[in-house]
GROMACS .gro file of C-alpha atoms in nm:
model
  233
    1UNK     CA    1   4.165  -1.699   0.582
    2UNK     CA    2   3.774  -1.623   0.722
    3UNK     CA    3   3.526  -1.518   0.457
    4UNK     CA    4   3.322  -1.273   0.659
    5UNK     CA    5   2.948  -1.258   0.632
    6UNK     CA    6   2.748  -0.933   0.574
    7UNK     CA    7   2.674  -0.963   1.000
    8UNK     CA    8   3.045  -0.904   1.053
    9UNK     CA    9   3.009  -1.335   1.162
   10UNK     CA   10   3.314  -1.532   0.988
   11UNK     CA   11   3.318  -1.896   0.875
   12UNK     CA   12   3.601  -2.076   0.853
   13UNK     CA   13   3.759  -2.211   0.546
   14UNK     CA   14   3.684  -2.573   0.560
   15UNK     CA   15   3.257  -2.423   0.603
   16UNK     CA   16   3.331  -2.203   0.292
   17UNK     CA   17   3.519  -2.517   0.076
   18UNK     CA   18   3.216  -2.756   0.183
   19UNK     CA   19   2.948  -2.452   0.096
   20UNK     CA   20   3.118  -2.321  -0.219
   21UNK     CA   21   3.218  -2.600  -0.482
   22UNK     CA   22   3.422  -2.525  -0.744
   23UNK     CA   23   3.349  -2.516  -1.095
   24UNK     CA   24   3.001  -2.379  -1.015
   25UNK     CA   25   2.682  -2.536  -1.165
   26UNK     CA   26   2.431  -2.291  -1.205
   27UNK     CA   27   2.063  -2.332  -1.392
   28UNK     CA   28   2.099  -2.244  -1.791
   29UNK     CA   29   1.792  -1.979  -1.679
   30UNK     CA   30   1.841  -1.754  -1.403
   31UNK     CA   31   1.538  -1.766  -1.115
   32UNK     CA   32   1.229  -1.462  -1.192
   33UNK     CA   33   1.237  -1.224  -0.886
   34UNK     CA   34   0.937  -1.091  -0.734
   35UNK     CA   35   0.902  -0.699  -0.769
   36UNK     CA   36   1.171  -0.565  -0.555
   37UNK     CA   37   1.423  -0.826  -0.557
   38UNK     CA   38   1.697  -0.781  -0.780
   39UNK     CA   39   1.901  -1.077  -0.882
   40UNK     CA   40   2.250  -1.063  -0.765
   41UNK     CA   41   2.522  -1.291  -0.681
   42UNK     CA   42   2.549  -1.554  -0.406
   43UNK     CA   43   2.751  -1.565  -0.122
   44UNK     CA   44   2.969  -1.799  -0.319
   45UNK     CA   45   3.004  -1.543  -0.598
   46UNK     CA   46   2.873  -1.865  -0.847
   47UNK     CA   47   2.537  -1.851  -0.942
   48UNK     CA   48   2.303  -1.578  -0.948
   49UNK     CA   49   1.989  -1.598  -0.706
   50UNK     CA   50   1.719  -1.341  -0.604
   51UNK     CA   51   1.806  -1.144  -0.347
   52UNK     CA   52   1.618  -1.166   0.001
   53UNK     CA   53   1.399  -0.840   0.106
   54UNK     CA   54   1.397  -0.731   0.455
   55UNK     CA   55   1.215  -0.950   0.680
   56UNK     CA   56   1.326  -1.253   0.498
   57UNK     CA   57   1.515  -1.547   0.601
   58UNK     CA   58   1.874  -1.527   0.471
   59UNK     CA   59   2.179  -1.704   0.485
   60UNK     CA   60   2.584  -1.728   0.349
   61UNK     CA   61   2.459  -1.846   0.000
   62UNK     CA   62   2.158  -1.664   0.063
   63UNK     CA   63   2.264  -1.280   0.059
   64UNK     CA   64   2.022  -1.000   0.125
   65UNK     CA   65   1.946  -0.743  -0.074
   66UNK     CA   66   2.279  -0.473  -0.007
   67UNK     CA   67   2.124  -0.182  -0.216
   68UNK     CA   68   1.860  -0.123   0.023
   69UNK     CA   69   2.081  -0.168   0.330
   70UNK     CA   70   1.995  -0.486   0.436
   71UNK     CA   71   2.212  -0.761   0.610
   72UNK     CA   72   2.149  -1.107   0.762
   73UNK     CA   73   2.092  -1.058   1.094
   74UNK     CA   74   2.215  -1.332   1.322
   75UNK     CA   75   2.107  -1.177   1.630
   76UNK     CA   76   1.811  -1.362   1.668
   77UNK     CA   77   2.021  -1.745   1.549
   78UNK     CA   78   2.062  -1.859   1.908
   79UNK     CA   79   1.666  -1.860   1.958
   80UNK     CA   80   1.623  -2.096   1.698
   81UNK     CA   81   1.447  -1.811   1.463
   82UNK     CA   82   1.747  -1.797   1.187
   83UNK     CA   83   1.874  -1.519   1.045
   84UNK     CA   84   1.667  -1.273   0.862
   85UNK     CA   85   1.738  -0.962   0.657
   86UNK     CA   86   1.745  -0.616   0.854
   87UNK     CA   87   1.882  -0.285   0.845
   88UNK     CA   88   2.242  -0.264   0.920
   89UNK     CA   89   2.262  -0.124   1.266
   90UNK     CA   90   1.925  -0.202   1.354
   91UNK     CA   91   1.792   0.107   1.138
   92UNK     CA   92   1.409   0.107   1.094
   93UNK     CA   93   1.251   0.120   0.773
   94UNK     CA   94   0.921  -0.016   0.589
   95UNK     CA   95   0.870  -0.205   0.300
   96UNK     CA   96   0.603  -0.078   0.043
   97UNK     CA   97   0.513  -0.261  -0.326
   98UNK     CA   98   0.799  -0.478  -0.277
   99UNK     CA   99   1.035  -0.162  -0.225
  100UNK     CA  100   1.208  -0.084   0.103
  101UNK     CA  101   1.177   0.285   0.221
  102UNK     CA  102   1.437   0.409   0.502
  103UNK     CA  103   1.320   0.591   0.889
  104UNK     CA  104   1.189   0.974   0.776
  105UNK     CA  105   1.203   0.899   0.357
  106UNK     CA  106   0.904   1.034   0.171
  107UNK     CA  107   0.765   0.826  -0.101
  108UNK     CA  108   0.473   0.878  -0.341
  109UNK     CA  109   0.356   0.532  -0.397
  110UNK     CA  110   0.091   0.666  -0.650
  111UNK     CA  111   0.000   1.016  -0.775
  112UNK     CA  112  -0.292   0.994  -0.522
  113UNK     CA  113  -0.067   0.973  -0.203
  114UNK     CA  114   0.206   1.057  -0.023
  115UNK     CA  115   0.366   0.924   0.251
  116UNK     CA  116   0.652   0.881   0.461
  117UNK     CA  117   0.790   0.589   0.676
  118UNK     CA  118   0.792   0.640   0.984
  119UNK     CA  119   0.912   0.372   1.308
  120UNK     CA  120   0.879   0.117   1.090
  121UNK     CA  121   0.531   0.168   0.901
  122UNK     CA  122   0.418   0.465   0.712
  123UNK     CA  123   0.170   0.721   0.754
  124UNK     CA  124   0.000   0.891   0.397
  125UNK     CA  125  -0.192   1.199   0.319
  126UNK     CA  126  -0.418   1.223  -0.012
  127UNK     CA  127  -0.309   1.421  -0.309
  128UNK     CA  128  -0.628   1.532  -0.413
  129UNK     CA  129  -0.870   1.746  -0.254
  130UNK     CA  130  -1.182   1.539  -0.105
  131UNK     CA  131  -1.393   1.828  -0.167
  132UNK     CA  132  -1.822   1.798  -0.169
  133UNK     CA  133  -1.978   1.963  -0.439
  134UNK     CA  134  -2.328   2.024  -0.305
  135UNK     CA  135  -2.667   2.033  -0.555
  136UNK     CA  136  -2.666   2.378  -0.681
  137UNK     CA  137  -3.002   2.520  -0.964
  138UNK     CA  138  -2.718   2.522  -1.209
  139UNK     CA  139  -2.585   2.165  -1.146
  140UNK     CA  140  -2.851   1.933  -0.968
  141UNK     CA  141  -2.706   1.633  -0.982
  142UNK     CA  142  -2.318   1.703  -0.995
  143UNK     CA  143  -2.109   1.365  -0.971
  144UNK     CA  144  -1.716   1.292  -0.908
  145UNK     CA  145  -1.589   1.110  -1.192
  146UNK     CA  146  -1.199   0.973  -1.319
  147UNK     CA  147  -1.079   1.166  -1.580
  148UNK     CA  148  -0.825   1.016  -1.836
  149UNK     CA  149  -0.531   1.135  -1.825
  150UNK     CA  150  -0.519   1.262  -1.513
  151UNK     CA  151  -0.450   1.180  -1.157
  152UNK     CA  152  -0.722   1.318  -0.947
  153UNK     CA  153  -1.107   1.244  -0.967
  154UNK     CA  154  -1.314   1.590  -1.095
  155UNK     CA  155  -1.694   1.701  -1.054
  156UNK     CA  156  -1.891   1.657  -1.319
  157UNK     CA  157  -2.281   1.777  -1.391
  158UNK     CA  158  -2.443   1.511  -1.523
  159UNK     CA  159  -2.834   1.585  -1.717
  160UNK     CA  160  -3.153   1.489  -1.483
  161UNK     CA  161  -3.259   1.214  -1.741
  162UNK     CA  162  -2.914   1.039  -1.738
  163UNK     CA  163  -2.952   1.044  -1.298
  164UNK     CA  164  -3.287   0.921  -1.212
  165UNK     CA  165  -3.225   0.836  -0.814
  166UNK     CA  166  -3.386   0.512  -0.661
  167UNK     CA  167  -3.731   0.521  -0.533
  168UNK     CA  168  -3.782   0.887  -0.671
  169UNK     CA  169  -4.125   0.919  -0.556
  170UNK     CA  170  -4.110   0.755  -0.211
  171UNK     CA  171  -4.298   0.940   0.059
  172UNK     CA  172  -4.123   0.929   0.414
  173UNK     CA  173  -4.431   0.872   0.697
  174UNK     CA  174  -4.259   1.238   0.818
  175UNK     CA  175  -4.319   1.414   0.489
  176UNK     CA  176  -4.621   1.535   0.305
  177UNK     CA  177  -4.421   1.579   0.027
  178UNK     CA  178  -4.229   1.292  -0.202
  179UNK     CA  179  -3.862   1.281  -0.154
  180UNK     CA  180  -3.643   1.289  -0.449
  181UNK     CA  181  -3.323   1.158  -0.312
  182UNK     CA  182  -2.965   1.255  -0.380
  183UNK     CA  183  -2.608   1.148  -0.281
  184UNK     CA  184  -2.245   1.154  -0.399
  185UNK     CA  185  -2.055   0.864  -0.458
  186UNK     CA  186  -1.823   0.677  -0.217
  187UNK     CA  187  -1.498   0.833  -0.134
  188UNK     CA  188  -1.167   0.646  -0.130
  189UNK     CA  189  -1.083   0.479   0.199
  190UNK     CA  190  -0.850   0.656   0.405
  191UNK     CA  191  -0.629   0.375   0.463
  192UNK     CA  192  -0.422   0.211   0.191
  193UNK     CA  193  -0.463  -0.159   0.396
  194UNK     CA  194  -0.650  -0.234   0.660
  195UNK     CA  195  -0.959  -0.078   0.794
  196UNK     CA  196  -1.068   0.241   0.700
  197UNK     CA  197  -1.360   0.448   0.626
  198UNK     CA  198  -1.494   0.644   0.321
  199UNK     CA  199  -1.746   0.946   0.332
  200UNK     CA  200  -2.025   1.088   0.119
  201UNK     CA  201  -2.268   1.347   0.141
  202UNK     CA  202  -2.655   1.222   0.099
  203UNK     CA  203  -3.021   1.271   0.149
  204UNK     CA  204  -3.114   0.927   0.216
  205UNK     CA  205  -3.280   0.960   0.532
  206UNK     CA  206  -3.598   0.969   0.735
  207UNK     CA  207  -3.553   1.368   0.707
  208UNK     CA  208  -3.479   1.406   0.346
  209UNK     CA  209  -3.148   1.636   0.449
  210UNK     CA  210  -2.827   1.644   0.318
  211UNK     CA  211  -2.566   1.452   0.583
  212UNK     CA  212  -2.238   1.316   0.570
  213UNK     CA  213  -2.263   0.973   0.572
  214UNK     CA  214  -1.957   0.730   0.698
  215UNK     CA  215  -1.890   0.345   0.588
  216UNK     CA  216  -1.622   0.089   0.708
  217UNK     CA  217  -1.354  -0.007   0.395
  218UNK     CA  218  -1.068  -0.191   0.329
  219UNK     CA  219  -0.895  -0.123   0.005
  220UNK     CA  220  -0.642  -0.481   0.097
  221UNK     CA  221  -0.553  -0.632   0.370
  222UNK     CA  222  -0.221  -0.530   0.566
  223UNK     CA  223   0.093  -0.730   0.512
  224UNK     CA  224   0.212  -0.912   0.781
  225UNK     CA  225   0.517  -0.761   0.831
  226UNK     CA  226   0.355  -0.409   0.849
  227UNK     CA  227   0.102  -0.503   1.044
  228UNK     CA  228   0.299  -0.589   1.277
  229UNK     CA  229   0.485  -0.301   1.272
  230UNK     CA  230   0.124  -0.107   1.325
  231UNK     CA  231   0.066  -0.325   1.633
  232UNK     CA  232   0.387  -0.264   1.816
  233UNK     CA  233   0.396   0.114   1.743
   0.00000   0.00000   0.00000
């Protein structure tokens, strides 16, 4: 009889007798899984191991992980590569937090974003507005601030003794008059790895206008595996 691998590949009997020994010995404390692995059974059906994530090499003892669709994939043996975990049938899909998202699924990976995976990475649009709240006689020196409890940042008006800017009295060589300068904070970087930019509005200049200002960010770097998903798409 051939025991038939998740690939649709089959081993025959004396490979499965030399890999599976019977009675099985397992460790007294099963292995800790990274987030998004779940601990399952081994291609023996003996011990219980973490499951492999997609993108990771796999083999008959070493199963991948079948709840999110994944299967060792042979294809690429003969190069000398191994197998790895992919979608059955070659489906794309992106990996996010440790979880694996299928082609076209929308995800919220916090209450900030949302995005969808798309080719194999993921594209996201913000959650909460990234309005400016300009100086106003009522609110001088207005300021966005987290609020406990919930999700999205708010705009607060803070007192003129509790904001005293930098360098209040500084005259610019262009001004007869001292500037008293003003600007929001940072905004979140538009891109959840990688490089991005953030935005605020200030009056930090030679002109003593209100601008919008732009900055270069990177909340994390990209993980390989989506990165170079990025780079081929």
């Amino acid at each position: 009889v051939l025991v038939r691998l998740e690939s649709g590949m089959a081993l025959p009997p004396q490979v499965c007798a030399q890999l599976c020994r019977r009675p099985c010995y397992c460790p007294w404390v099963p292995p800790r899984c990274p987030r998004g692995s779940p601990l399952v059974l081994d291609g023996c059906g003996c011990c219980k191991i973490c499951a492999r994530r997609l993108g990771e090499p796999c083999d008959f003892l070493h199963v991948c992980d079948q709840s999110q669709g994944l299967v060792c994939d042979y294809s690429a043996a003969p190069a000398g590569t191994g197998a790895t975990c992919n979608f059955e049938d070659s489906e794309e899909g992106c990996e996010v937090n440790g979880r694996v998202y299928r082609d076209g699924e929308v995800f919220q990976p916090s209450c900030k974003l949302q995005c969808r995976c798309l080719d194999g990475g993921f594209t996201c649009v913000p959650l909460c507005q990234e309005d400016v709240r300009l100086p106003t006689p009522d609110c001088p020196y207005p300021r966005r601030v987290e609020v406990p409890g919930k999700c999205c940042p708010e705009w607060i008006c803070e007192a003129r003794d509790q904001y005293l800017p930098r360098d209040a009295g500084a005259v610019s060589p262009l001004l007869p008059y001292p500037c008293q300068e003003w600007s929001t904070e940072w905004s979140t970087c538009s891109a959840t790895c990688g490089v991005g930019f953030s935005t605020r509005v200030s009056n930090q200049n030679r002109y003593c206008r209100l601008e919008t200002q732009r900055r270069l960010c990177m909340a994390r770097p990209c993980p390989p595996l989506l990165a170079a998903s990025l780079a081929v798409s």
